[in-house]
Coordinates of C-alpha atoms and ligand atoms in Angstrom, one line a residue:
X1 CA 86.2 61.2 -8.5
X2 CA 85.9 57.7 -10.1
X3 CA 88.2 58.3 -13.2
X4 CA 85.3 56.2 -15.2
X5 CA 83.1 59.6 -14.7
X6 CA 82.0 60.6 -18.2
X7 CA 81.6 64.4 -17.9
X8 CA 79.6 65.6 -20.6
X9 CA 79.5 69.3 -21.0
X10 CA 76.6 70.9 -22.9
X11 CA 76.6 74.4 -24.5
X12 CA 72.5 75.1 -23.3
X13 CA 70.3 73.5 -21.0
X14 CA 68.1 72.6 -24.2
X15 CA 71.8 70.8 -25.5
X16 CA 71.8 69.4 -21.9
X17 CA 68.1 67.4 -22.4
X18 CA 68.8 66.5 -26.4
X19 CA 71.9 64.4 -24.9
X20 CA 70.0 63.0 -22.1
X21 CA 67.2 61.9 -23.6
X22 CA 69.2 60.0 -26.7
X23 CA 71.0 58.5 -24.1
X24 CA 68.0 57.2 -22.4
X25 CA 66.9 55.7 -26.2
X26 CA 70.0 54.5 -25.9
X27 CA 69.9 52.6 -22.8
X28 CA 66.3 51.8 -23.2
X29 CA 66.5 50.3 -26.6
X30 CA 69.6 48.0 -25.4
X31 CA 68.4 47.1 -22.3
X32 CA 64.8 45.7 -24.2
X33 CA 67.1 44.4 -26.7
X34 CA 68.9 42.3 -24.6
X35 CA 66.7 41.5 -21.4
X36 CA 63.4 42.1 -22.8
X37 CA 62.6 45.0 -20.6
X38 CA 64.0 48.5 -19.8
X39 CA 64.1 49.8 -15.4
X40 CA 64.5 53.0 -14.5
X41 CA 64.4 55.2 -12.0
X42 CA 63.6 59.1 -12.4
X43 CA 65.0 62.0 -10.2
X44 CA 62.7 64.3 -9.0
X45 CA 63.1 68.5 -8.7
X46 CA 63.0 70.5 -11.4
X47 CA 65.5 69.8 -13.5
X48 CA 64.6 66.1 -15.2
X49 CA 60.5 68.4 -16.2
X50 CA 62.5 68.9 -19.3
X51 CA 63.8 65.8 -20.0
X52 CA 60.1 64.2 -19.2
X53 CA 58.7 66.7 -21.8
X54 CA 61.4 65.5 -24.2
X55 CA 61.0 62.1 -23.9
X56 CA 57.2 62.2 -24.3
X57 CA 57.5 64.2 -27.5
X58 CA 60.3 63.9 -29.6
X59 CA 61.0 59.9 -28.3
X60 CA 57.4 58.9 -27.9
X61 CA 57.7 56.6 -31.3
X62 CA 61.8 55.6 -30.3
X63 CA 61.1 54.3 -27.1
X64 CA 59.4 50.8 -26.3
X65 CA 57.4 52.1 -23.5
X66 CA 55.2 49.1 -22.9
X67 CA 58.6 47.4 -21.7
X68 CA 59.8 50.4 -19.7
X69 CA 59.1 50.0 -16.0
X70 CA 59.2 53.4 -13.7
X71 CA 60.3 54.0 -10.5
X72 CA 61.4 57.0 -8.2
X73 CA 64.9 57.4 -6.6
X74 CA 63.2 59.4 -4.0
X75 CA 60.4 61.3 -3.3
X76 CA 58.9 64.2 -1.2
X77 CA 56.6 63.1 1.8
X78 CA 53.5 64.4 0.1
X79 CA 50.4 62.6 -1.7
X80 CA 50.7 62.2 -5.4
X81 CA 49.0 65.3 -6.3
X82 CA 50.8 67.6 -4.3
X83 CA 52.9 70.1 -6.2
X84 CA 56.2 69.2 -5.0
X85 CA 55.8 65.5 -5.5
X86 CA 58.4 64.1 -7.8
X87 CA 55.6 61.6 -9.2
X88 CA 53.1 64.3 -10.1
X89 CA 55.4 66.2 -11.8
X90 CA 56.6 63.2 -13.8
X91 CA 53.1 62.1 -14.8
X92 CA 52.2 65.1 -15.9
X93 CA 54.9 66.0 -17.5
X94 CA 55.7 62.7 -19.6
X95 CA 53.8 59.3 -17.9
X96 CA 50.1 60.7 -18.7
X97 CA 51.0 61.0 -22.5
X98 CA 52.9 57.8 -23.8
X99 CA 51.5 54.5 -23.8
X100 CA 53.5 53.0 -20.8
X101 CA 51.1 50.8 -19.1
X102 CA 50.1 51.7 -15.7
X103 CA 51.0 48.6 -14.0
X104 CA 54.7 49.3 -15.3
X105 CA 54.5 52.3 -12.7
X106 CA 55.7 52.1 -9.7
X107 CA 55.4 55.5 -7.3
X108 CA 56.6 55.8 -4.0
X109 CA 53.0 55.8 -1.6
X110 CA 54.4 58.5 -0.3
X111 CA 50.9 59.9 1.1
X112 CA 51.2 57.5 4.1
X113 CA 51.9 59.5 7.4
X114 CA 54.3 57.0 8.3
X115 CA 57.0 57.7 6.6
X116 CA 59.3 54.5 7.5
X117 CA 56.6 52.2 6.1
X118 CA 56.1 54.1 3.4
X119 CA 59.7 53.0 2.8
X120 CA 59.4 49.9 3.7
X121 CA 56.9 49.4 1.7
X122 CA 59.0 50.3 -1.7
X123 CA 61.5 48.4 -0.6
X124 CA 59.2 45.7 -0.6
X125 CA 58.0 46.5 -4.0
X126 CA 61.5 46.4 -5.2
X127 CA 62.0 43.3 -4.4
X128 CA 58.4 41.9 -5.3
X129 CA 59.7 43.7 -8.7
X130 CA 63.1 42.1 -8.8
X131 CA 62.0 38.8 -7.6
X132 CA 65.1 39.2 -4.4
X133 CA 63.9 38.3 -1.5
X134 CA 67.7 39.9 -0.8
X135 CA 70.5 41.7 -2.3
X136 CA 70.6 44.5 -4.0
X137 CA 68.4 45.4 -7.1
X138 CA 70.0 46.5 -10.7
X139 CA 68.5 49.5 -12.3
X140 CA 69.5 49.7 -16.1
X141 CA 69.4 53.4 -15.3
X142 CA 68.9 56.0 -12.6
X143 CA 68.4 59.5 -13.2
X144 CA 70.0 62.2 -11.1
X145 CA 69.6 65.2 -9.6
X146 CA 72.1 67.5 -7.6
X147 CA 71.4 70.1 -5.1
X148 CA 73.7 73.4 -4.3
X149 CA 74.5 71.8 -1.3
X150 CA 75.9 68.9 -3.1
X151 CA 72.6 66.6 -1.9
X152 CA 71.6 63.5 -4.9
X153 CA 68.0 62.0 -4.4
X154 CA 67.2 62.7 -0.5
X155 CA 70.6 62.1 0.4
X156 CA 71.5 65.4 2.5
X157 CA 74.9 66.2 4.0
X158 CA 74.8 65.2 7.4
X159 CA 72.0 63.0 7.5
X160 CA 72.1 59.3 8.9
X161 CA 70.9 57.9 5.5
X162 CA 74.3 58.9 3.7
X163 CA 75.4 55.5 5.9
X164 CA 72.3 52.8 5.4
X165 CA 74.2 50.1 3.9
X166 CA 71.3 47.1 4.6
X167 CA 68.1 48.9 3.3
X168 CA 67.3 49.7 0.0
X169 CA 64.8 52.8 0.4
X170 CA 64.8 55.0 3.9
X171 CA 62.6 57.2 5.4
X172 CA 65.5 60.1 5.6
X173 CA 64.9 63.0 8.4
X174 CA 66.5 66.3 6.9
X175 CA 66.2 68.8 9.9
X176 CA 67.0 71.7 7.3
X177 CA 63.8 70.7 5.9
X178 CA 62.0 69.7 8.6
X179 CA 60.8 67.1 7.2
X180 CA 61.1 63.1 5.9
X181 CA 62.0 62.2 2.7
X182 CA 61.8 58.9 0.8
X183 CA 65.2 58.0 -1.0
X184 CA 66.7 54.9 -2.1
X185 CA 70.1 54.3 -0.5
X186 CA 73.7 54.6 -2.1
X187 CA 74.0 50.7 -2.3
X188 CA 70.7 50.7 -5.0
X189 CA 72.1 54.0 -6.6
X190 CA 76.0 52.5 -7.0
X191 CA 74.4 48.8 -8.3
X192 CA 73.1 50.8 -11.5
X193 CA 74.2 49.6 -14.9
X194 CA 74.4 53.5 -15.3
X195 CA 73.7 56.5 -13.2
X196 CA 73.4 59.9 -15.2
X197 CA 73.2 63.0 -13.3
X198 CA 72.0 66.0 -15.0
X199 CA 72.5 69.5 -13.8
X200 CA 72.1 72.6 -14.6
X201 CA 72.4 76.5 -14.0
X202 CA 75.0 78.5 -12.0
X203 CA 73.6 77.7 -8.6
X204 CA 75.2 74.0 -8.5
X205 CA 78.4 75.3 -9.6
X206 CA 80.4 75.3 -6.6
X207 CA 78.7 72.1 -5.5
X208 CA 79.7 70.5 -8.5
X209 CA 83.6 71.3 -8.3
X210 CA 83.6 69.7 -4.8
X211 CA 82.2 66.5 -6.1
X212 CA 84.2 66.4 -9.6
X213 CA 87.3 68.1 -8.6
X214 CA 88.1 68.5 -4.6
X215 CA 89.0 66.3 -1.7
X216 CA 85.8 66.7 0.0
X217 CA 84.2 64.2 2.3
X218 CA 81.1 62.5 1.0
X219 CA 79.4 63.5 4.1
X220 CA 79.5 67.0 3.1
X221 CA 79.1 66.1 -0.8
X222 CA 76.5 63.1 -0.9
X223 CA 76.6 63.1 -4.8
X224 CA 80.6 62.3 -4.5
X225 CA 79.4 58.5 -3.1
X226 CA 77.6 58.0 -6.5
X227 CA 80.1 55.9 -7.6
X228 CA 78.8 52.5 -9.5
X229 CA 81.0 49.6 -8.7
X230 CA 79.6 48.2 -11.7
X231 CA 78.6 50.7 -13.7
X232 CA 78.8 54.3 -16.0
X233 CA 78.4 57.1 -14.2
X234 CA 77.2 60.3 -17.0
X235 CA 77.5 63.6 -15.8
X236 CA 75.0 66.0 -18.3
X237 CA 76.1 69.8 -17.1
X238 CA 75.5 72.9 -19.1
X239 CA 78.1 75.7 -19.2
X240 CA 76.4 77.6 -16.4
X241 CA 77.3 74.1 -14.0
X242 CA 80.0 73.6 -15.4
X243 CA 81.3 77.5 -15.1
X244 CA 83.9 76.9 -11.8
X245 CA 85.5 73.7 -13.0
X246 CA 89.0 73.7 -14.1
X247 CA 88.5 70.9 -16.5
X248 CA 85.4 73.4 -18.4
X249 CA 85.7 72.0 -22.0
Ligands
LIG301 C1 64.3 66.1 -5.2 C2 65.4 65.5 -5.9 C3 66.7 66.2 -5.6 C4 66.9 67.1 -6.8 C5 67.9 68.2 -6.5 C6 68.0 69.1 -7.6 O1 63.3 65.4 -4.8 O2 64.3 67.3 -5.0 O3 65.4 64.3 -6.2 O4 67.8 65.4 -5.4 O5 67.4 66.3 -7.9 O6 67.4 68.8 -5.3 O7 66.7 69.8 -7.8 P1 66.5 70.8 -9.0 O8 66.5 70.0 -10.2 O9 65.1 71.3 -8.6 O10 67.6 71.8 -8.9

């Protein structure tokens, strides 16, 4: 584990979101501050619903949401108003009630049958975005998710996009699943100027020893390759996460 990892260990869930969400005023009111505009990518699941609801309350007036600019770090191969899709939940949850304009918006078009374009196609808005016609984009933040199985964004043990080094979103089969799913790619998630994973409840607590605390191959624990070369990396756990690691503050 990259020993610039700031674990951040959080009595209650409700603890867990009150950090996260200062720390995305934080990073938001910097980023505005010093490049005039704030990107940032949201995790999808369950978990970050709290944080949206959060955000769109208690930071509505804090946060300079016209120079905020949304994106997905990956999504579920569903139109937008499906109930597992990562943007639904988001909109409804925080997008549909703060003044962020919608052309600062960006969903994955994740309705299109074809899933590789519908990659291609965010790639290609990335880099319309960015103005890189190559290279990797910088995200001032990227929200994270983790799955039992040690899975961040749609990057599952075993599957081939734990190795995409060129592209910048995939179409990623996950035969457990049966299914695509969009995801950007561990060179976008390790350029972030900071990567915060939040995670909670007793189910990810095995996962999360084997990414924070044993010598397991990131092929079997995707979230272990989140490691920004030039960047924080914020681990938000609650007690209930954090319940099987030796180092439980
Ligand atoms: C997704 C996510 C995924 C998620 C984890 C945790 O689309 O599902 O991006 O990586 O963060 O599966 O999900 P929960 O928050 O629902 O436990």
């Amino acid at each position: 584990m990259s020993t610039s990892a700031e674990i951040r260990i959080l009595t209650t869930p409700q603890e867990l979101f009150a950090a996260a969400a200062e720390e995305v005023v934080r990073a938001a009111n910097e980023a505005v501050a010093a490049r005039g505009r704030f990107t940032i990518a949201l995790s999808g699941g369950s978990t970050p619903k709290a944080l949206f609801n959060l955000l769109a309350t208690n930071a509505r007036t804090t946060l300079p949401w016209e120079r905020m600019f949304f994106f997905w770090s990956d999504e579920r191969h569903v139109p937008p108003d499906h109930p597992d899709s990562n943007y639904r939940m988001a909109n409804e949850a925080m997008l549909s009630k703060v003044p962020v304009p919608a052309g600062n918006v960006f969903r994955i078009a994740a309705e299109n049958p074809d899933a590789v374009a519908a990659a291609a196609t965010y790639e290609q808005t990335l880099r319309k975005f960015y103005q890189l016609s190559e290279g990797i984009p910088r995200f001032d933040l990227i929200l994270l998710g983790m799955g039992p199985d040690a899975h961040t964004a749609s990057l599952f043990p075993g599957t081939k996009g734990l190795h995409e080094k060129a592209r910048l979103v995939i179409a990623n089969w996950v035969e457990k699943l049966k299914t695509h799913r969009l995801s950007f790619t561990f060179p976008v998630l390790n350029a972030a100027r900071c990567v915060a994973f939040l995670v909670s409840g007793t189910d990810k607590a095995a996962a999360l020893k084997s990414v924070l605390e044993e010598n397991v191959p990131g092929e079997q624990c995707p979230a272990k390759m989140v490691q920004p070369s030039d960047g924080k990396l914020i681990w938000f756990l609650d007690r209930a996460a954090a319940s099987a690691l030796a180092t439980q503050s």
